[in-house]
Short mmCIF file of C-alpha atoms in Angstrom, two decimals:
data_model
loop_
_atom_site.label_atom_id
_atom_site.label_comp_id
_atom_site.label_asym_id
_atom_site.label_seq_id
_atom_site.Cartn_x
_atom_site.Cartn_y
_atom_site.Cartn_z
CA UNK A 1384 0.00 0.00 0.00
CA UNK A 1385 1.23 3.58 -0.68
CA UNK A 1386 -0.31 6.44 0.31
CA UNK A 1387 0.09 10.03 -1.26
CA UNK A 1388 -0.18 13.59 0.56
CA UNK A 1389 -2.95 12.63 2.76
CA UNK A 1390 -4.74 15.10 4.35
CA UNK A 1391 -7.42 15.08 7.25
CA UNK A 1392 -9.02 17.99 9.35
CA UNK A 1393 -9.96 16.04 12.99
CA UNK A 1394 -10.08 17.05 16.96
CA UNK A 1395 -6.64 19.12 17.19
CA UNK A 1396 -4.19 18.55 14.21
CA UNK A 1397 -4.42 18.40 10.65
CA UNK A 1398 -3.33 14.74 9.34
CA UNK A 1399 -1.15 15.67 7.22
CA UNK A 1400 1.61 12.54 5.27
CA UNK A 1401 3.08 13.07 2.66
CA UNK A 1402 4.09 9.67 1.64
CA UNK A 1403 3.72 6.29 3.45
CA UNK A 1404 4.51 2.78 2.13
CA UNK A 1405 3.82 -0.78 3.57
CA UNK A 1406 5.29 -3.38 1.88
CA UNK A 1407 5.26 -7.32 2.95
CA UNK A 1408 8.88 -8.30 1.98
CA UNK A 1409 11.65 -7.01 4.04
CA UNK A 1410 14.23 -6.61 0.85
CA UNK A 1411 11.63 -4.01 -0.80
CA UNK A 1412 11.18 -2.00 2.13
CA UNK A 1413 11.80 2.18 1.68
CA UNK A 1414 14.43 1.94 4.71
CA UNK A 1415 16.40 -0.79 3.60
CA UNK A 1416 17.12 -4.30 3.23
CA UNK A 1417 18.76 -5.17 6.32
CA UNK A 1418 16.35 -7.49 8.21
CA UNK A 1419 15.77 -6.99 11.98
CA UNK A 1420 13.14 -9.91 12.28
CA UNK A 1421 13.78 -12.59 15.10
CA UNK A 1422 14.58 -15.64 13.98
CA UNK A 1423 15.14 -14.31 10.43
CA UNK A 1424 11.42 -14.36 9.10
CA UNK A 1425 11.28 -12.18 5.85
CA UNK A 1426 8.19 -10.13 6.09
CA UNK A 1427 7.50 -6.66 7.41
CA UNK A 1428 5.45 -5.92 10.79
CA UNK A 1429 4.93 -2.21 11.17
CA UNK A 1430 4.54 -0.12 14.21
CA UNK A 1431 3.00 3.28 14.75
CA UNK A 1432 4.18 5.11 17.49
CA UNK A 1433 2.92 8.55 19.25
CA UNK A 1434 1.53 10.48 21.52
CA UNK A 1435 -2.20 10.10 22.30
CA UNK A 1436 -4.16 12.49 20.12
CA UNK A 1437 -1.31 12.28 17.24
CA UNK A 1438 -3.51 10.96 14.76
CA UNK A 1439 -2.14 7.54 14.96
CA UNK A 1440 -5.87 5.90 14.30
CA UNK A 1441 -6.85 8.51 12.08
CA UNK A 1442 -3.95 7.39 9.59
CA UNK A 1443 -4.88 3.66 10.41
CA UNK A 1444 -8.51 4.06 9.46
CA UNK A 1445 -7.46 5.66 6.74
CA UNK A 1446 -5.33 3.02 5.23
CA UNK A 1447 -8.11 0.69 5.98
CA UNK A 1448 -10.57 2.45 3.92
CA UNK A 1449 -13.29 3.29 7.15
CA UNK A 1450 -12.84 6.84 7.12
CA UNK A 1451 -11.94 9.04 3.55
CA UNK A 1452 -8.94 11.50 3.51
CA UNK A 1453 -10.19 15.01 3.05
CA UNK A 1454 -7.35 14.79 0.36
CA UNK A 1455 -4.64 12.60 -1.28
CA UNK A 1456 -3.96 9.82 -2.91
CA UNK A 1457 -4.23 5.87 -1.47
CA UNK A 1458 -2.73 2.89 -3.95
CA UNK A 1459 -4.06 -0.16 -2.77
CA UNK A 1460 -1.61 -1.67 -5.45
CA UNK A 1461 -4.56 -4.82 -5.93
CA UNK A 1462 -5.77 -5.56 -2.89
CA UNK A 1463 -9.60 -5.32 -2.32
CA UNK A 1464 -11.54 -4.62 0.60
CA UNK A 1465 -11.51 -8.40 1.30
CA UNK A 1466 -8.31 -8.53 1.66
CA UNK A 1467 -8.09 -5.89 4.40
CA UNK A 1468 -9.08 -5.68 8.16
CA UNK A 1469 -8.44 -3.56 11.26
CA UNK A 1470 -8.88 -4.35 14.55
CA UNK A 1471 -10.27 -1.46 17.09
CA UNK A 1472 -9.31 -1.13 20.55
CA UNK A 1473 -12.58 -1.50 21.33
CA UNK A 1474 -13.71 -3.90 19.14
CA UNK A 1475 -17.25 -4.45 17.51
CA UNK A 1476 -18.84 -7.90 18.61
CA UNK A 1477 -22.13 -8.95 16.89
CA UNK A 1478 -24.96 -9.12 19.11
CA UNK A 1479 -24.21 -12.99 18.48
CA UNK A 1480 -22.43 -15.95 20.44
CA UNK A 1481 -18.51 -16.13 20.37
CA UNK A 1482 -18.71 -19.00 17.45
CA UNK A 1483 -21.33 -16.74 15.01
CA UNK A 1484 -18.94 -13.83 16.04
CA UNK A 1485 -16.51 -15.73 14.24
CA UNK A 1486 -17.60 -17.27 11.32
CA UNK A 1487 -19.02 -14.04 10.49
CA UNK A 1488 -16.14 -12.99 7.98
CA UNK A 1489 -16.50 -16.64 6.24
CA UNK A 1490 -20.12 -16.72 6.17
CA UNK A 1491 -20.27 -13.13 3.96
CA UNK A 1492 -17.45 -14.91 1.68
CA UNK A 1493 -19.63 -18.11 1.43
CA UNK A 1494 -16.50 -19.67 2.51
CA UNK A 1495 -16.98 -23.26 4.53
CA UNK A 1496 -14.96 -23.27 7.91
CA UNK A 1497 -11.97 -25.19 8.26
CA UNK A 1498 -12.98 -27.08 11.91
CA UNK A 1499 -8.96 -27.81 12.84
CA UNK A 1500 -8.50 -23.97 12.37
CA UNK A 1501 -11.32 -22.77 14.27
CA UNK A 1502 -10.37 -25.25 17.19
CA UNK A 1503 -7.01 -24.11 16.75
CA UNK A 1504 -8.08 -19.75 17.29
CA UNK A 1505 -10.39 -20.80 19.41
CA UNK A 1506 -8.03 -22.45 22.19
CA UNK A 1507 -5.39 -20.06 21.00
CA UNK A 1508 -7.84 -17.27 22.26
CA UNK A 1509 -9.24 -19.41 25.34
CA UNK A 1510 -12.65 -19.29 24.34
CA UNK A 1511 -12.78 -22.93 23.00
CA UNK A 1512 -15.53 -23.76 26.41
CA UNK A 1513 -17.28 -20.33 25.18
CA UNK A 1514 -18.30 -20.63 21.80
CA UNK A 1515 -22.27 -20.65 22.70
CA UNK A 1516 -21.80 -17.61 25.28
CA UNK A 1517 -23.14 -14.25 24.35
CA UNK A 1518 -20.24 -12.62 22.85
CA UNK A 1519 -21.16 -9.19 24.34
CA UNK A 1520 -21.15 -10.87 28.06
CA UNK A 1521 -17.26 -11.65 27.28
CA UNK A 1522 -14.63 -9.68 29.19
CA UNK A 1523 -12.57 -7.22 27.77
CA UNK A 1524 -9.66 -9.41 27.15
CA UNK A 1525 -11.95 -11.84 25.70
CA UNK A 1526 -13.15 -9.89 23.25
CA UNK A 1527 -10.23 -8.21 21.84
CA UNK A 1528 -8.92 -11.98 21.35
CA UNK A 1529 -12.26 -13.27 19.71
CA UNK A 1530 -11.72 -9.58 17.63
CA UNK A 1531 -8.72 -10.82 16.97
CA UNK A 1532 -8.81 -14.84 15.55
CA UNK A 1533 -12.03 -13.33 13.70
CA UNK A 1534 -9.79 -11.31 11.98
CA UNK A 1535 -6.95 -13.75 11.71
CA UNK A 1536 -9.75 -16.88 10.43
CA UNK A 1537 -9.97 -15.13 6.94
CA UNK A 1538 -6.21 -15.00 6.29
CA UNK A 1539 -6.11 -10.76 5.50
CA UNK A 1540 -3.26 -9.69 3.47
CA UNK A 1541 -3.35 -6.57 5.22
CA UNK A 1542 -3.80 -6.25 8.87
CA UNK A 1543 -4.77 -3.08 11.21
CA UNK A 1544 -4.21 -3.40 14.43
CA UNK A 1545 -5.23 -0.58 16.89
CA UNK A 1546 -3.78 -1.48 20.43
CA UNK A 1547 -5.57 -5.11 20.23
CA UNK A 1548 -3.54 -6.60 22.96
CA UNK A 1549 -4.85 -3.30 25.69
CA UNK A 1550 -6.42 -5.75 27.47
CA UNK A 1551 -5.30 -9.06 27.34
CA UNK A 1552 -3.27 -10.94 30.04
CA UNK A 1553 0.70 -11.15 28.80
CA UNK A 1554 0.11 -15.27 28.67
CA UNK A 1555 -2.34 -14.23 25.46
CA UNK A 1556 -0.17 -11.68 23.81
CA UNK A 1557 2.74 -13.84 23.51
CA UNK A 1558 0.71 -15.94 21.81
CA UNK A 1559 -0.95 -13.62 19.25
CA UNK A 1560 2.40 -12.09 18.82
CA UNK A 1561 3.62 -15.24 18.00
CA UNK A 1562 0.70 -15.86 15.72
CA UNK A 1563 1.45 -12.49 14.06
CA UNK A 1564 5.50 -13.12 13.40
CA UNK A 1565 4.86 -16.58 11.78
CA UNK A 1566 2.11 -15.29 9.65
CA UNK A 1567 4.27 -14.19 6.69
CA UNK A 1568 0.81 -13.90 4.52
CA UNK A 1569 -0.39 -11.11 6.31
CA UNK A 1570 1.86 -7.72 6.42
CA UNK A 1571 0.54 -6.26 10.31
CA UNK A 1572 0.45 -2.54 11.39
CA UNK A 1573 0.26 -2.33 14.98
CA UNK A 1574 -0.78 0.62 17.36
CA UNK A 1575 0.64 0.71 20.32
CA UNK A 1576 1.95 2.33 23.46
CA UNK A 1577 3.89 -0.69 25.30
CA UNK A 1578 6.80 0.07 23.37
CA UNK A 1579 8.58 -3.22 24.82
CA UNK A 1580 5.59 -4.85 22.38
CA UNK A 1581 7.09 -2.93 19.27
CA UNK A 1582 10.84 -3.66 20.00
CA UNK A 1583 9.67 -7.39 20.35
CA UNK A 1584 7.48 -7.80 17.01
CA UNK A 1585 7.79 -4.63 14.67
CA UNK A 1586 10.70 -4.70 12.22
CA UNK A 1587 9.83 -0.78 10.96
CA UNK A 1588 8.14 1.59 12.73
CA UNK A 1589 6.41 4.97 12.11
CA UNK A 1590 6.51 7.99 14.93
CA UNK A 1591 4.01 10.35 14.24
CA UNK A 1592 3.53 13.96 15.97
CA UNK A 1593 1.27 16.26 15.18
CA UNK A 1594 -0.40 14.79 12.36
CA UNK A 1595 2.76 14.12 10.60
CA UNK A 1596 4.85 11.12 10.57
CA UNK A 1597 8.07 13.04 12.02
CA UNK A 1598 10.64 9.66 11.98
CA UNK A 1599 10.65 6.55 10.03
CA UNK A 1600 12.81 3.57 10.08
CA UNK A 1601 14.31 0.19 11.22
CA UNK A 1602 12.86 -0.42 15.04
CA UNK A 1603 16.28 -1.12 16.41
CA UNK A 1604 17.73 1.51 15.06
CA UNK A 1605 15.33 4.27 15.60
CA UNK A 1606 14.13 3.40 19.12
CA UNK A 1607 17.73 3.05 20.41
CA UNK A 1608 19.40 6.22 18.49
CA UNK A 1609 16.76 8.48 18.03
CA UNK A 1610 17.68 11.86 16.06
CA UNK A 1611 14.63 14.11 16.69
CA UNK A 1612 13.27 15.80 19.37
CA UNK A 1613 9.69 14.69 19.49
CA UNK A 1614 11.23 11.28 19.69
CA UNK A 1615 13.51 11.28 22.02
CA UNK A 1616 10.37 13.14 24.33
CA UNK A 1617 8.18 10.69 23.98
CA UNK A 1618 11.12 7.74 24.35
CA UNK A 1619 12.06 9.75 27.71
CA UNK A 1620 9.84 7.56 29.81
CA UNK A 1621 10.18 4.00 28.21
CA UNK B 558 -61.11 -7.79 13.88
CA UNK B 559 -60.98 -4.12 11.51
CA UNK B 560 -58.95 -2.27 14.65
CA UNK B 561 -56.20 -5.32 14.27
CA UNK B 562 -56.58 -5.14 10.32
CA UNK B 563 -56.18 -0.83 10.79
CA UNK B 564 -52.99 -1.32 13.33
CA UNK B 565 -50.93 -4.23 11.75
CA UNK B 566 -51.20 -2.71 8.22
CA UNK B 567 -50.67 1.01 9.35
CA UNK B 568 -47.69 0.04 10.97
CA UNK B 569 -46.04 -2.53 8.47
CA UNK B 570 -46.30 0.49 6.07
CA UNK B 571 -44.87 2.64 8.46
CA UNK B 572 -42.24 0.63 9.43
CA UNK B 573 -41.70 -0.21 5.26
CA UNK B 574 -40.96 3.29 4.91
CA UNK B 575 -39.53 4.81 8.08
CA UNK B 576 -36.99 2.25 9.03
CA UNK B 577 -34.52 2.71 6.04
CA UNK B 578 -35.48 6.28 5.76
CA UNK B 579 -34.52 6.55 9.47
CA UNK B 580 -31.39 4.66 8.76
CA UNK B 581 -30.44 6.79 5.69
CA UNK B 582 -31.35 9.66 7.71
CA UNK B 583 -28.44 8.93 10.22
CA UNK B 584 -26.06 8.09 7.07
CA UNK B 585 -26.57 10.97 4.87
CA UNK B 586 -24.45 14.23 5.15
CA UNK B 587 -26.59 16.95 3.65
CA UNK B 588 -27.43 20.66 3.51
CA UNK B 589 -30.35 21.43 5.80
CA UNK B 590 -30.12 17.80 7.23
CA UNK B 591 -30.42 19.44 11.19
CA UNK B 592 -33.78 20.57 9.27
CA UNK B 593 -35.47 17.58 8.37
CA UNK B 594 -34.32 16.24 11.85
CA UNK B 595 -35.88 18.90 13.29
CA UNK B 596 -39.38 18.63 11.14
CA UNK B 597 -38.72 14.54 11.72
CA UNK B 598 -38.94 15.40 15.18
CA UNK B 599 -42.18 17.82 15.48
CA UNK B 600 -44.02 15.76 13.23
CA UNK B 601 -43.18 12.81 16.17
CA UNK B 602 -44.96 14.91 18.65
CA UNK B 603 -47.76 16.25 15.94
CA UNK B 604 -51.00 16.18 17.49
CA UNK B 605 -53.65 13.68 15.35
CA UNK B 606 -55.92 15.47 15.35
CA UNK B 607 -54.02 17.53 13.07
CA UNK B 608 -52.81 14.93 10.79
CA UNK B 609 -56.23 13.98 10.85
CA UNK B 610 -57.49 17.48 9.27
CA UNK B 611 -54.66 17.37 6.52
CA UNK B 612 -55.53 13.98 5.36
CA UNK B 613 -58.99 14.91 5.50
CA UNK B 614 -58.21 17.87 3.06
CA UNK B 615 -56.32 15.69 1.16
CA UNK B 616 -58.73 13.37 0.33
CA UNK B 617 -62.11 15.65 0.03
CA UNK B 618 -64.08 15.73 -3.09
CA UNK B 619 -62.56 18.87 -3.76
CA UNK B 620 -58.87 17.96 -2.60
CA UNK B 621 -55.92 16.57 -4.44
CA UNK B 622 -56.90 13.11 -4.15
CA UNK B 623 -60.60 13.14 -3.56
CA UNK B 624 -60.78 11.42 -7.09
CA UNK B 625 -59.53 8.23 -4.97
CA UNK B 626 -63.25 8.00 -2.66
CA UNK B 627 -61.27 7.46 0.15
CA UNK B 628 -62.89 9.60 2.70
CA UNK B 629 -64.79 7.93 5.15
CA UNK B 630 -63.15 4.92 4.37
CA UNK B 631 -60.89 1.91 5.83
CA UNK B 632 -58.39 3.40 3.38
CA UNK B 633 -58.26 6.93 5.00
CA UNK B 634 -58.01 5.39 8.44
CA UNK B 635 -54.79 3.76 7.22
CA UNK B 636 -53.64 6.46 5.55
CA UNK B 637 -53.93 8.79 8.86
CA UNK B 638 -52.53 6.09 11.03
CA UNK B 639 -49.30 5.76 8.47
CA UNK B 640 -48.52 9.13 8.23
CA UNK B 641 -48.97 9.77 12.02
CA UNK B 642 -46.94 6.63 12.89
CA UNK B 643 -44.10 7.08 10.54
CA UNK B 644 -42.11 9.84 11.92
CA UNK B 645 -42.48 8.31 15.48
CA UNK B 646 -40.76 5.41 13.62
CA UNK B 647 -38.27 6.46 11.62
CA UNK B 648 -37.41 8.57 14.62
CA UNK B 649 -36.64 6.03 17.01
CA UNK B 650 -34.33 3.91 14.50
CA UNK B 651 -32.70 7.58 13.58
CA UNK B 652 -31.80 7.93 16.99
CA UNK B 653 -30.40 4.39 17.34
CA UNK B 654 -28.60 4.76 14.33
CA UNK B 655 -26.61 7.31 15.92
CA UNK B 656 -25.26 5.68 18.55
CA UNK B 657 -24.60 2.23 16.64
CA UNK B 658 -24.59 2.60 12.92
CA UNK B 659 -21.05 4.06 12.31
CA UNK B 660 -19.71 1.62 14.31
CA UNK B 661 -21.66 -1.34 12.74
CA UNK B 662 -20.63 0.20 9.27
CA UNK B 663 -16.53 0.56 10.52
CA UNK B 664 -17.25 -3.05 11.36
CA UNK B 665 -18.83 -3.68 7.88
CA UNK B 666 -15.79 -2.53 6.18
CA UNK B 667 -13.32 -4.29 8.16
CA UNK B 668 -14.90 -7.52 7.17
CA UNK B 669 -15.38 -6.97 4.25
CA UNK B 670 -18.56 -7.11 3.62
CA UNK B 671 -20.75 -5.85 0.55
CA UNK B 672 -23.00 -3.01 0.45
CA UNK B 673 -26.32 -5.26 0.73
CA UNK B 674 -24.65 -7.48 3.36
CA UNK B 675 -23.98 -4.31 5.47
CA UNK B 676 -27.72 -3.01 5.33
CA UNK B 677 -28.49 -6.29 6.17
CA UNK B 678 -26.47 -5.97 9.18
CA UNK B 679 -27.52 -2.83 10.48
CA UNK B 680 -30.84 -4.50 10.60
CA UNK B 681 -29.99 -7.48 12.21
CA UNK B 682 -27.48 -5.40 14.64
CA UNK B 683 -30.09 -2.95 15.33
CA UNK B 684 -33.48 -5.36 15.77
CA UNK B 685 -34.03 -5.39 19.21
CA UNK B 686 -34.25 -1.04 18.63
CA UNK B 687 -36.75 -1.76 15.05
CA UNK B 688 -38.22 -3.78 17.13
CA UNK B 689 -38.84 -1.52 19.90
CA UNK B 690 -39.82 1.43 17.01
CA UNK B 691 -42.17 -0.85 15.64
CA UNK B 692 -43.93 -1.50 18.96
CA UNK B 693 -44.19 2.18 19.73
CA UNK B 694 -45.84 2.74 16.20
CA UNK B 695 -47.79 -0.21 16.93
CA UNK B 696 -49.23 1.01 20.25
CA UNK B 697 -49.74 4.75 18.75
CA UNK B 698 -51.78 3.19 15.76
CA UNK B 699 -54.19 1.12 18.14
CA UNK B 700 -54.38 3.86 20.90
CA UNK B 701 -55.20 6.64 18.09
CA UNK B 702 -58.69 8.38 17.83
CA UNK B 703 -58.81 11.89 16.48
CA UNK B 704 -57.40 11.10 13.68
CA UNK B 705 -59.23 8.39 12.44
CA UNK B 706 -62.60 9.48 13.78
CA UNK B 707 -62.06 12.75 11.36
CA UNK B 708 -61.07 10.83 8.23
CA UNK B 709 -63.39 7.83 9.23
CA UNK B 710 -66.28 9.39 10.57
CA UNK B 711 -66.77 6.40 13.07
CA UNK B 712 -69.31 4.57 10.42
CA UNK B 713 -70.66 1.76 12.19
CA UNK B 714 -69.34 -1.48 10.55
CA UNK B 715 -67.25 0.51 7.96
CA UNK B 716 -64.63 2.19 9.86
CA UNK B 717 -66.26 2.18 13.30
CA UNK B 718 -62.94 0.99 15.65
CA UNK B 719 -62.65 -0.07 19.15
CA UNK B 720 -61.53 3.28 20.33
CA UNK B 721 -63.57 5.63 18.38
CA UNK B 722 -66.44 2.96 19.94
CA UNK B 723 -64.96 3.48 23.68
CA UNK B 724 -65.72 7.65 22.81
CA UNK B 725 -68.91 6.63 21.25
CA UNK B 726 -70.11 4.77 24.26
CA UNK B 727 -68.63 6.99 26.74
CA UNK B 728 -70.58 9.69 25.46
CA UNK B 729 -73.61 7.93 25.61
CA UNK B 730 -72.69 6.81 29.35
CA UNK B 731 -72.29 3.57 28.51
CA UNK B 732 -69.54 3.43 30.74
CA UNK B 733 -69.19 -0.64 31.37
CA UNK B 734 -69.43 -1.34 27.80
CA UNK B 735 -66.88 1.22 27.39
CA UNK B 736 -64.43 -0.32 30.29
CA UNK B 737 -65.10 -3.59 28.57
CA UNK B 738 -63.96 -2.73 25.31
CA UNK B 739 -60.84 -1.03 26.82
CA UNK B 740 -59.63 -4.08 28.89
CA UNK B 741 -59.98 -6.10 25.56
CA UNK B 742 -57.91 -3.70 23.71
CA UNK B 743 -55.42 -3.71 26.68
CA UNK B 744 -55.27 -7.83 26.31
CA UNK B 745 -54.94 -7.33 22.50
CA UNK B 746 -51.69 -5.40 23.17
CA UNK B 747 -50.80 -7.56 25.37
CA UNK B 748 -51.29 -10.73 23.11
CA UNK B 749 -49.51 -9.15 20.35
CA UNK B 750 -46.52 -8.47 22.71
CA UNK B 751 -46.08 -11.77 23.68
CA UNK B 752 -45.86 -13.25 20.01
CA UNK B 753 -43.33 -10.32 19.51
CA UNK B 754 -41.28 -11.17 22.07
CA UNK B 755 -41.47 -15.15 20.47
CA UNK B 756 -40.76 -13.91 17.10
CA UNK B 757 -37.98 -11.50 18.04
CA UNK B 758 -36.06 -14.31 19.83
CA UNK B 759 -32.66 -12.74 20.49
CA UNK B 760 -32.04 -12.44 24.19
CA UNK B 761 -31.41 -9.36 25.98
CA UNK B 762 -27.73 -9.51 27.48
CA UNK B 763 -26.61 -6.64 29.34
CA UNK B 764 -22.83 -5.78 29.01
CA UNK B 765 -20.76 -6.75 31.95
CA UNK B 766 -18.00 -4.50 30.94
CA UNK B 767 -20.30 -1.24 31.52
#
């Protein structure tokens, strides 16, 4: 995906990037080829990082195609709404049990479910004793995982990802971070403010202030040397 | 038998027409839109006996659609009850709308679903709140008199209804008849409440996050 001199009035800032581009593969990457991935996997996990109120979800529902840019240009280069998702913070459960909850993106594709795989999110989530429970009776943590393996059951190529793992006990977001780094299908941009989370998963990240996108780069690299001000600010109290 | 006929077909039409226009009405970014919220709104609270007077100038002789015959008729009853029910309608699911839609819609689009799969969504997502619209429209149509006693002139076995009757016979002093008739229209609601609450068969969970 590359996106073009965006622009977007909201709450305090203009959003305003000038260019922006996720790619899957590591070697095609706009910062460079050297990989920082554990254990070598070739694909790119993003990270957005920023103060609250920088216009890190405003960019992220952009890119996912929920909200319109008051200007600029987005190049999907191919890939449909189909093959995009986000995940919200607070995520949207139907008013459904946990297992309708997630079928739901299979049943609209009039694809049949694949019973090992839904066993398989379902006791990676926990939930594999609640699939008849009212999803909207779920804790917190409970939802953001079923938010997330409903997500993860149709395979996106593109994943959003809007601090998903706020809630969740650390036992849980080892294992969707796990989930995340081995699925090389998917390219993931994360939101998030446990910056420990984005040394441990994101290979490239994105600091925005302002509205803008003020430093891009390796994760390594940019979270242990950082050149600008706003950065090293925010960085002050990791 | 004709008060049931007069409710249940008032309000399907209603509901026909003011659901998606209440739904659209929460989508659609327009000019002048705090306007029609705002005539939405009074037309909610408008008294019947009002609506009844318009539609009864509508359909005159004389009037732009006299050449129908309706006045006086089962017809012009429904008419009254549709246009007095609608707003109240469309309304409520407007107002729902507001507080779920966007999300519902966000949620839409992150799944990937198609235009007609995300209407029928927002239906589904918002029933138990149609449903609850639909009952309010349902109650105002069976509870209504002004308006249909002006446009149906209470004609016994034409368009003679169990409330316009209850007036009738409290004027006369029939008072007992007049109780009767009201606890069988109270047991009417009642009935048709119960086979709502069958038909509507999702089941109200509250949020124990809140």
């Amino acid at each position: 995906m590359k996106i073009s001199n965006i622009k977007k009035e909201y709450d305090k800032f203009a959003l305003n990037i000038k260019s922006l581009e996720i790619t899957n593969s590591v070697q095609n990457t706009i910062v460079g080829a050297t990989s920082c991935c554990p254990n070598n996997e070739q694909h790119n996990i993003y990270g957005i990082i920023g103060a609250n109120g920088c216009g890190k979800t405003t960019l992220m529902k952009i890119m996912a195609g929920i909200i319109k840019p008051d200007r600029g240009t987005i190049d999907n280069e191919g890939l449909t709404s189909r093959d995009i998702t986000m995940i919200f913070r607070k995520p949207y459960l139907l008013h459904d049990t946990v297992l309708k909850n997630l079928l739901y993106p299979l049943k609209i594709r009039n694809i049949k479910p694949d019973n090992n795989e839904i066993e398989m999110l379902l006791n990676m989530a926990g939930l594999e004793n609640l699939t008849n429970k009212y999803a909207l009776t779920l804790s917190g943590g409970e939802q953001q995982k079923l938010a997330m393996i409903r997500a993860f059951i149709f395979k996106p190529k593109l994943a959003f990802i809007d601090e998903g793992f706020s809630n969740m006990d650390i036992e849980s977001v080892a294992l969707f971070e796990q989930y995340i780094q081995k699925t090389k299908d998917t390219t993931w941009v994360l939101i998030s403010h446990q910056i420990s989370a984005i040394k441990r998963i994101c290979t490239n990240i994105f600091f925005m202030s302002k509205g803008e996108i003020k430093a891009k780069g390796e994760t390594i690299e940019l979270l242990n040397n950082p050149q600008i001000k706003e950065l090293k600010e925010y960085l002050q109290y990791m | 038998m004709l008060t049931l006929q007069m409710t249940l077909l008032s309000t399907a039409m209603s509901c026909v027409i003011g659901i998606p226009l209440g739904l659209l009405l929460d989508k659609a970014r327009f000019p002048g839109k705090r306007i029609v919220v705002l005539i939405n709104r009074t037309l909610m609270a408008a008294p019947p006996v009002v609506i009844g007077l318009v539609v009864y100038l509508i359909l005159m002789r004389n009037g732009p659609l006299g050449f129908l015959g309706w006045l006086f008729t089962f017809e012009a009853m429904v008419l009254a009850q549709t246009i007095l029910i609608t707003p109240i309608i469309c309304g409520i699911v407007y107002t729902a709308s507001q507080r779920s839609a966007s999300n519902i819609r966000a949620f839409a689009i992150t799944m990937g679903a198609s235009r007609l799969q995300t209407q029928f969504l927002l239906i589904k997502e918002l029933s138990n709140e149609i449903y609850f619209a639909a009952i309010v429209g349902f109650g105002r149509a069976m509870s209504e008199v002004g308006a249909i006693m002006i446009v149906g002139g209470n004609i016994r076995y034409h368009t003679r209804v169990m409330t316009t009757t209850i007036a009738l016979l409290r004027n006369r002093g029939e008072i007992n008849q007049a109780i009767f008739l009201g606890a069988v229209l109270m047991i009417i609601a009642l009935i048709i409440q119960v086979i709502g609450g069958f038909l509507k068969r999702r089941e109200e969970r509250t949020d124990e996050n809140i």
